[in-house]
């Protein structure tokens, strides 16, 4: 049998009871990030709770190390701003006050000649606008507050439901809608009357108008604007205003690229008028037209319908022209007669 080579049992180390020591390292300097995180942990609610449980009064260093909240920062900024606004600008270290003193100004007195008790002795103060609302927001808030003050409240002080005046709202909307409908009818009656007047003038012109068009010449408008019937003169004036605006825009676009000495024989008369080669009719004040447009829509419509019936035997509601003056077959003069 071979002899064992293992060491004696008492010479074996007991690894179960061995103590392993950690290697020692030199202390490292705390970085900025580590210090910031440590301060945040100290200022956290859990840390504050443990602080209040262990200490009744935190130290000034702990209070200074705690970052302020947004509400505290806003309160401090508002207090500093109010203190600055309430401080007079006419202080001894003010450069502006020293310059004004050289010109004879004395603190507590008004500018200019003396003797005015209501004169301002302090510069105009700065008023800080709160919130992000627009210019008219303050007036809207005041209207809402006034409306809120008119709201009835029950016995418990709670806000009671206010009945909305639906009748007044519906009446206003209906009135505006009816006015728009009447204005549309007035514009339609003006177009019909203008068309019939032009047809009548063309028939009266006869062969002279036909020969002028055959020769290729430009036929100017038959009737000047100030001689047009006042019932549809406003329609003509509005159309002429739009045409002037169009020509002005055209003139503005073409003014830089056009030679003033160039003459085009085939150029339209309106284009020549836009370039200033033809004298343009100047729009003058029309008291008669202003008086007509000042009438109510229904009254203007009644005058137009009456003119169409008396002059051309045309019924605006039937949309047809009758042969006789008695207009046989027409239900009546008004709109209600044609329902």
Short mmCIF file of C-alpha atoms in Angstrom, two decimals:
data_model
loop_
_atom_site.label_atom_id
_atom_site.label_comp_id
_atom_site.label_asym_id
_atom_site.label_seq_id
_atom_site.Cartn_x
_atom_site.Cartn_y
_atom_site.Cartn_z
CA UNK A 1 0.00 0.00 0.00
CA UNK A 2 1.38 3.42 -0.97
CA UNK A 3 2.14 6.01 1.69
CA UNK A 4 -0.18 9.14 1.75
CA UNK A 5 1.42 12.49 0.87
CA UNK A 6 -1.30 14.80 2.40
CA UNK A 7 -0.18 17.17 5.19
CA UNK A 8 -1.32 16.56 8.70
CA UNK A 9 -4.87 17.58 9.53
CA UNK A 10 -3.81 20.22 12.05
CA UNK A 11 -1.67 21.95 9.41
CA UNK A 12 -4.68 22.56 7.05
CA UNK A 13 -6.22 26.11 7.02
CA UNK A 14 -9.85 26.54 7.93
CA UNK A 15 -11.25 28.40 4.91
CA UNK A 16 -14.72 28.60 6.43
CA UNK A 17 -13.53 30.80 9.28
CA UNK A 18 -11.05 32.83 7.29
CA UNK A 19 -11.52 36.62 7.27
CA UNK A 20 -10.89 38.33 3.96
CA UNK A 21 -9.97 41.99 4.28
CA UNK A 22 -10.92 44.51 1.57
CA UNK A 23 -8.07 46.39 -0.04
CA UNK A 24 -7.76 49.95 1.18
CA UNK A 25 -7.93 52.82 -1.33
CA UNK A 26 -7.14 56.49 -0.76
CA UNK A 27 -10.29 58.68 -0.33
CA UNK A 28 -11.54 60.17 -3.62
CA UNK A 29 -12.63 63.77 -4.00
CA UNK A 30 -16.40 64.28 -4.43
CA UNK A 31 -17.26 65.44 -7.93
CA UNK A 32 -19.71 68.23 -8.81
CA UNK A 33 -22.34 65.76 -10.02
CA UNK A 34 -22.05 63.65 -6.87
CA UNK A 35 -22.33 66.74 -4.68
CA UNK A 36 -25.41 67.96 -6.61
CA UNK A 37 -27.12 64.58 -6.32
CA UNK A 38 -26.33 64.43 -2.62
CA UNK A 39 -27.89 67.86 -2.07
CA UNK A 40 -30.98 66.82 -4.02
CA UNK A 41 -31.34 63.72 -1.85
CA UNK A 42 -30.99 65.83 1.25
CA UNK A 43 -33.66 68.27 0.00
CA UNK A 44 -36.09 65.52 -1.01
CA UNK A 45 -39.42 65.18 0.92
CA UNK A 46 -38.31 61.92 2.53
CA UNK A 47 -35.11 63.57 3.73
CA UNK A 48 -37.05 66.58 4.99
CA UNK A 49 -39.43 64.28 6.84
CA UNK A 50 -36.57 62.49 8.56
CA UNK A 51 -35.02 65.90 9.28
CA UNK A 52 -38.17 67.15 11.00
CA UNK A 53 -38.48 63.96 12.99
CA UNK A 54 -34.90 64.16 14.21
CA UNK A 55 -34.51 67.96 14.41
CA UNK A 56 -37.20 70.47 15.28
CA UNK A 57 -35.25 73.43 13.83
CA UNK A 58 -33.06 72.93 10.73
CA UNK A 59 -29.80 74.75 10.61
CA UNK A 60 -29.31 77.83 8.35
CA UNK A 61 -26.87 75.84 6.26
CA UNK A 62 -29.52 73.19 5.59
CA UNK A 63 -32.09 75.85 4.69
CA UNK A 64 -29.66 77.59 2.36
CA UNK A 65 -28.71 74.34 0.66
CA UNK A 66 -32.33 73.50 -0.14
CA UNK A 67 -33.28 74.78 -3.64
CA UNK A 68 -36.30 77.07 -3.76
CA UNK A 69 -39.48 76.03 -5.51
CA UNK A 70 -41.00 77.87 -8.46
CA UNK A 71 -43.68 79.41 -6.26
CA UNK A 72 -41.08 80.75 -3.83
CA UNK A 73 -38.99 82.16 -6.68
CA UNK A 74 -42.06 83.85 -8.23
CA UNK A 75 -43.04 85.34 -4.87
CA UNK A 76 -39.54 86.69 -4.31
CA UNK A 77 -39.41 88.16 -7.83
CA UNK A 78 -42.82 89.85 -7.39
CA UNK A 79 -41.76 91.33 -4.06
CA UNK A 80 -38.53 92.68 -5.55
CA UNK A 81 -40.41 94.12 -8.50
CA UNK A 82 -43.01 95.85 -6.30
CA UNK A 83 -40.26 97.30 -4.14
CA UNK A 84 -38.48 98.66 -7.20
CA UNK A 85 -41.69 100.16 -8.64
CA UNK A 86 -42.59 101.91 -5.39
CA UNK A 87 -39.15 103.47 -5.12
CA UNK A 88 -38.98 107.01 -6.45
CA UNK A 89 -36.83 107.60 -9.50
CA UNK A 90 -35.78 111.03 -8.26
CA UNK A 91 -33.02 109.82 -5.98
CA UNK A 92 -29.72 111.51 -5.21
CA UNK A 93 -27.71 108.99 -7.23
CA UNK A 94 -29.89 109.44 -10.34
CA UNK A 95 -27.99 110.83 -13.30
CA UNK A 96 -31.17 112.22 -14.83
CA UNK A 97 -31.97 114.15 -11.65
CA UNK A 98 -28.50 115.69 -11.61
CA UNK A 99 -28.90 116.82 -15.22
CA UNK A 100 -32.33 118.32 -14.49
CA UNK A 101 -31.01 120.05 -11.36
CA UNK A 102 -28.46 121.88 -13.48
CA UNK A 103 -31.38 123.29 -15.47
CA UNK A 104 -33.15 124.54 -12.34
CA UNK A 105 -35.36 121.60 -11.40
CA UNK A 106 -36.01 120.97 -7.71
CA UNK A 107 -37.33 117.66 -6.31
CA UNK A 108 -40.97 117.87 -5.29
CA UNK A 109 -41.84 120.51 -7.88
CA UNK A 110 -43.52 120.12 -11.25
CA UNK A 111 -41.94 120.76 -14.61
CA UNK A 112 -42.64 123.99 -16.48
CA UNK A 113 -44.19 127.10 -15.03
CA UNK A 114 -45.24 127.05 -11.41
CA UNK A 115 -48.66 127.70 -9.97
CA UNK A 116 -50.35 124.58 -11.33
CA UNK A 117 -51.51 122.57 -8.34
CA UNK A 118 -52.59 119.60 -10.51
CA UNK A 119 -49.21 119.25 -12.22
CA UNK A 120 -47.39 115.94 -11.86
CA UNK A 121 -44.45 115.97 -9.45
CA UNK A 122 -43.38 112.37 -10.03
CA UNK A 123 -42.64 110.50 -13.27
CA UNK A 124 -45.35 108.29 -14.70
CA UNK A 125 -45.28 104.97 -12.91
CA UNK A 126 -44.88 101.65 -14.63
CA UNK A 127 -47.91 99.35 -14.56
CA UNK A 128 -47.06 95.67 -14.98
CA UNK A 129 -49.52 93.72 -17.11
CA UNK A 130 -50.40 90.45 -15.47
CA UNK A 131 -51.18 87.36 -17.49
CA UNK A 132 -50.81 86.69 -21.20
CA UNK A 133 -54.14 88.11 -22.39
CA UNK A 134 -54.47 90.56 -25.24
CA UNK A 135 -55.29 94.26 -25.20
CA UNK A 136 -59.06 93.78 -24.91
CA UNK A 137 -58.81 90.97 -22.38
CA UNK A 138 -59.21 93.29 -19.41
CA UNK A 139 -62.49 94.67 -20.76
CA UNK A 140 -63.74 91.15 -21.39
CA UNK A 141 -62.87 90.11 -17.84
CA UNK A 142 -64.69 93.17 -16.49
CA UNK A 143 -67.78 92.27 -18.51
CA UNK A 144 -67.65 88.72 -17.21
CA UNK A 145 -67.32 89.99 -13.64
CA UNK A 146 -70.25 92.32 -14.16
CA UNK A 147 -72.28 89.45 -15.55
CA UNK A 148 -71.21 87.32 -12.62
CA UNK A 149 -72.42 89.98 -10.20
CA UNK A 150 -75.86 89.88 -11.82
CA UNK A 151 -76.20 86.15 -11.38
CA UNK A 152 -78.76 85.19 -8.80
CA UNK A 153 -77.68 82.96 -5.94
CA UNK A 154 -79.72 80.66 -3.80
CA UNK A 155 -79.90 80.60 0.00
CA UNK A 156 -76.76 78.50 0.45
CA UNK A 157 -74.67 80.95 -1.54
CA UNK A 158 -74.22 78.56 -4.46
CA UNK A 159 -74.54 79.79 -7.99
CA UNK A 160 -78.01 79.32 -9.35
CA UNK A 161 -78.79 78.54 -12.96
CA UNK A 162 -79.71 81.64 -14.97
CA UNK A 163 -82.35 81.37 -17.64
CA UNK A 164 -81.02 82.57 -20.98
CA UNK A 165 -83.16 85.01 -22.90
CA UNK A 166 -83.64 82.79 -25.93
CA UNK A 167 -86.41 84.97 -27.30
CA UNK A 168 -84.19 88.06 -27.57
CA UNK A 169 -81.38 86.11 -29.21
CA UNK A 170 -83.65 84.51 -31.77
CA UNK A 171 -85.28 87.84 -32.51
CA UNK A 172 -81.91 89.50 -33.15
CA UNK A 173 -80.68 86.65 -35.37
CA UNK A 174 -83.93 86.67 -37.32
CA UNK A 175 -83.77 90.42 -37.81
CA UNK A 176 -80.21 90.28 -39.12
CA UNK A 177 -81.10 87.45 -41.47
CA UNK A 178 -84.12 89.35 -42.81
CA UNK A 179 -82.01 92.47 -43.41
CA UNK A 180 -79.49 90.44 -45.39
CA UNK A 181 -82.26 88.88 -47.49
CA UNK A 182 -83.77 92.29 -48.26
CA UNK A 183 -80.37 93.71 -49.28
CA UNK A 184 -79.90 90.79 -51.67
CA UNK A 185 -83.32 91.49 -53.21
CA UNK A 186 -82.44 95.18 -53.58
CA UNK A 187 -79.23 94.30 -55.43
CA UNK A 188 -81.13 91.96 -57.74
CA UNK A 189 -83.76 94.61 -58.49
CA UNK A 190 -80.99 97.12 -59.27
CA UNK A 191 -79.41 94.76 -61.80
CA UNK A 192 -82.75 94.14 -63.51
CA UNK A 193 -83.54 97.86 -63.70
CA UNK A 194 -80.08 98.69 -65.05
CA UNK A 195 -80.32 96.01 -67.72
CA UNK A 196 -83.73 97.24 -68.87
CA UNK A 197 -82.56 100.86 -68.93
CA UNK A 198 -79.56 99.94 -71.08
CA UNK A 199 -81.76 97.97 -73.47
CA UNK A 200 -84.11 100.96 -73.74
CA UNK A 201 -81.23 103.36 -74.44
CA UNK A 202 -79.77 101.02 -77.06
CA UNK A 203 -83.11 100.87 -78.81
CA UNK A 204 -83.29 104.66 -78.79
CA UNK A 205 -79.73 104.96 -80.08
CA UNK A 206 -80.67 102.80 -83.08
CA UNK A 207 -78.48 102.89 -86.14
CA UNK A 208 -75.90 105.29 -84.68
CA UNK A 209 -74.77 102.73 -82.12
CA UNK A 210 -74.68 99.93 -84.70
CA UNK A 211 -72.58 101.99 -87.15
CA UNK A 212 -70.09 102.96 -84.44
CA UNK A 213 -69.55 99.34 -83.46
CA UNK A 214 -69.23 98.30 -87.12
CA UNK A 215 -66.44 100.82 -87.71
CA UNK A 216 -64.47 99.34 -84.82
CA UNK A 217 -64.45 102.43 -82.65
CA UNK A 218 -64.75 102.27 -78.89
CA UNK A 219 -68.28 102.98 -77.76
CA UNK A 220 -68.24 104.87 -74.50
CA UNK A 221 -70.94 104.31 -71.93
CA UNK A 222 -74.30 105.61 -72.98
CA UNK A 223 -75.18 107.60 -69.85
CA UNK A 224 -72.77 109.36 -67.48
CA UNK A 225 -72.81 108.11 -63.92
CA UNK A 226 -74.27 111.26 -62.41
CA UNK A 227 -77.21 111.05 -64.84
CA UNK A 228 -78.07 107.42 -64.03
CA UNK A 229 -81.30 106.91 -62.15
CA UNK A 230 -80.65 107.13 -58.43
CA UNK A 231 -82.47 103.85 -57.86
CA UNK A 232 -79.58 101.84 -59.38
CA UNK A 233 -76.85 104.49 -59.38
CA UNK A 234 -75.22 102.88 -56.34
CA UNK A 235 -74.70 99.68 -58.32
CA UNK A 236 -72.91 101.60 -61.08
CA UNK A 237 -70.77 103.49 -58.57
CA UNK A 238 -69.70 100.27 -56.89
CA UNK A 239 -68.75 98.68 -60.21
CA UNK A 240 -66.74 101.75 -61.21
CA UNK A 241 -64.89 101.72 -57.88
CA UNK A 242 -63.86 98.10 -58.42
CA UNK A 243 -62.71 98.93 -61.94
CA UNK A 244 -60.60 101.83 -60.69
CA UNK A 245 -58.95 99.59 -58.12
CA UNK A 246 -58.19 97.01 -60.80
CA UNK A 247 -56.64 99.64 -63.08
CA UNK A 248 -54.56 101.05 -60.25
CA UNK A 249 -53.15 97.61 -59.47
CA UNK A 250 -52.43 97.06 -63.16
CA UNK A 251 -50.73 100.45 -63.38
CA UNK A 252 -48.58 99.66 -60.35
CA UNK A 253 -47.44 96.34 -61.80
CA UNK A 254 -46.66 97.67 -65.27
CA UNK A 255 -45.22 101.09 -64.43
CA UNK A 256 -41.61 99.92 -64.18
CA UNK A 257 -41.57 97.94 -67.42
CA UNK A 258 -43.47 100.32 -69.74
CA UNK A 259 -41.95 102.99 -71.96
CA UNK A 260 -43.86 106.26 -71.67
CA UNK A 261 -43.29 107.10 -75.37
CA UNK A 262 -44.75 103.82 -76.61
CA UNK A 263 -48.21 104.10 -78.20
CA UNK A 264 -50.30 101.07 -79.11
CA UNK A 265 -53.07 101.75 -81.61
CA UNK A 266 -54.99 98.64 -80.60
CA UNK A 267 -54.84 99.40 -76.90
CA UNK A 268 -58.16 99.49 -75.12
CA UNK A 269 -59.50 102.83 -73.99
CA UNK A 270 -59.69 101.67 -70.37
CA UNK A 271 -55.99 100.77 -70.46
CA UNK A 272 -55.17 104.21 -71.87
CA UNK A 273 -57.21 105.71 -69.07
CA UNK A 274 -55.20 103.64 -66.56
CA UNK A 275 -51.96 105.07 -67.98
CA UNK A 276 -53.28 108.60 -67.65
CA UNK A 277 -53.67 109.18 -71.38
CA UNK A 278 -57.42 109.68 -71.06
CA UNK A 279 -58.93 111.97 -68.50
CA UNK A 280 -60.79 109.94 -65.91
CA UNK A 281 -64.11 111.00 -64.51
CA UNK A 282 -63.68 112.18 -60.93
CA UNK A 283 -66.18 110.78 -58.47
CA UNK A 284 -67.93 113.61 -56.69
CA UNK A 285 -70.20 113.62 -53.68
CA UNK A 286 -73.75 112.62 -54.48
CA UNK A 287 -76.24 113.89 -51.92
CA UNK A 288 -79.17 112.33 -53.78
CA UNK A 289 -77.55 108.88 -53.71
CA UNK A 290 -76.62 109.25 -50.05
CA UNK A 291 -80.21 110.11 -49.19
CA UNK A 292 -81.48 107.07 -51.11
CA UNK A 293 -79.01 104.69 -49.47
CA UNK A 294 -79.99 106.06 -46.06
CA UNK A 295 -83.47 104.61 -46.51
CA UNK A 296 -84.38 101.23 -45.09
CA UNK A 297 -83.94 98.19 -47.28
CA UNK A 298 -87.66 97.51 -47.61
CA UNK A 299 -88.35 101.10 -48.71
CA UNK A 300 -85.62 100.97 -51.38
CA UNK A 301 -86.97 97.64 -52.59
CA UNK A 302 -90.49 99.08 -52.81
CA UNK A 303 -89.26 102.01 -54.93
CA UNK A 304 -87.35 99.72 -57.28
CA UNK A 305 -90.27 97.32 -57.72
CA UNK A 306 -92.60 100.27 -58.40
CA UNK A 307 -90.19 101.69 -61.02
CA UNK A 308 -89.99 98.34 -62.79
CA UNK A 309 -93.78 98.01 -62.92
CA UNK A 310 -94.55 101.58 -64.00
CA UNK A 311 -91.78 102.04 -66.56
CA UNK A 312 -91.37 98.61 -68.14
CA UNK A 313 -94.43 96.63 -66.92
CA UNK A 314 -92.03 94.16 -65.30
CA UNK A 315 -92.93 92.23 -62.16
CA UNK A 316 -89.88 91.57 -60.04
CA UNK A 317 -91.64 88.76 -58.19
CA UNK A 318 -93.02 87.04 -61.28
CA UNK A 319 -89.69 87.50 -63.12
CA UNK A 320 -91.44 88.37 -66.36
CA UNK A 321 -92.44 91.39 -68.45
CA UNK A 322 -96.07 91.91 -69.32
CA UNK A 323 -97.34 93.46 -72.51
CA UNK A 324 -100.04 95.73 -71.13
CA UNK A 325 -99.75 98.43 -68.52
CA UNK A 326 -102.47 96.79 -66.46
CA UNK A 327 -100.18 93.72 -66.17
CA UNK A 328 -103.02 91.26 -66.41
CA UNK A 329 -102.18 87.98 -64.69
CA UNK A 330 -99.88 89.42 -62.01
CA UNK A 331 -101.11 88.51 -58.52
CA UNK A 332 -100.14 91.83 -56.98
CA UNK A 333 -97.47 94.37 -56.17
CA UNK A 334 -96.00 92.95 -52.96
CA UNK A 335 -94.04 89.82 -52.23
CA UNK A 336 -96.79 88.43 -50.03
CA UNK A 337 -99.18 88.46 -53.01
CA UNK A 338 -96.91 86.00 -54.85
CA UNK A 339 -96.81 83.25 -52.20
#
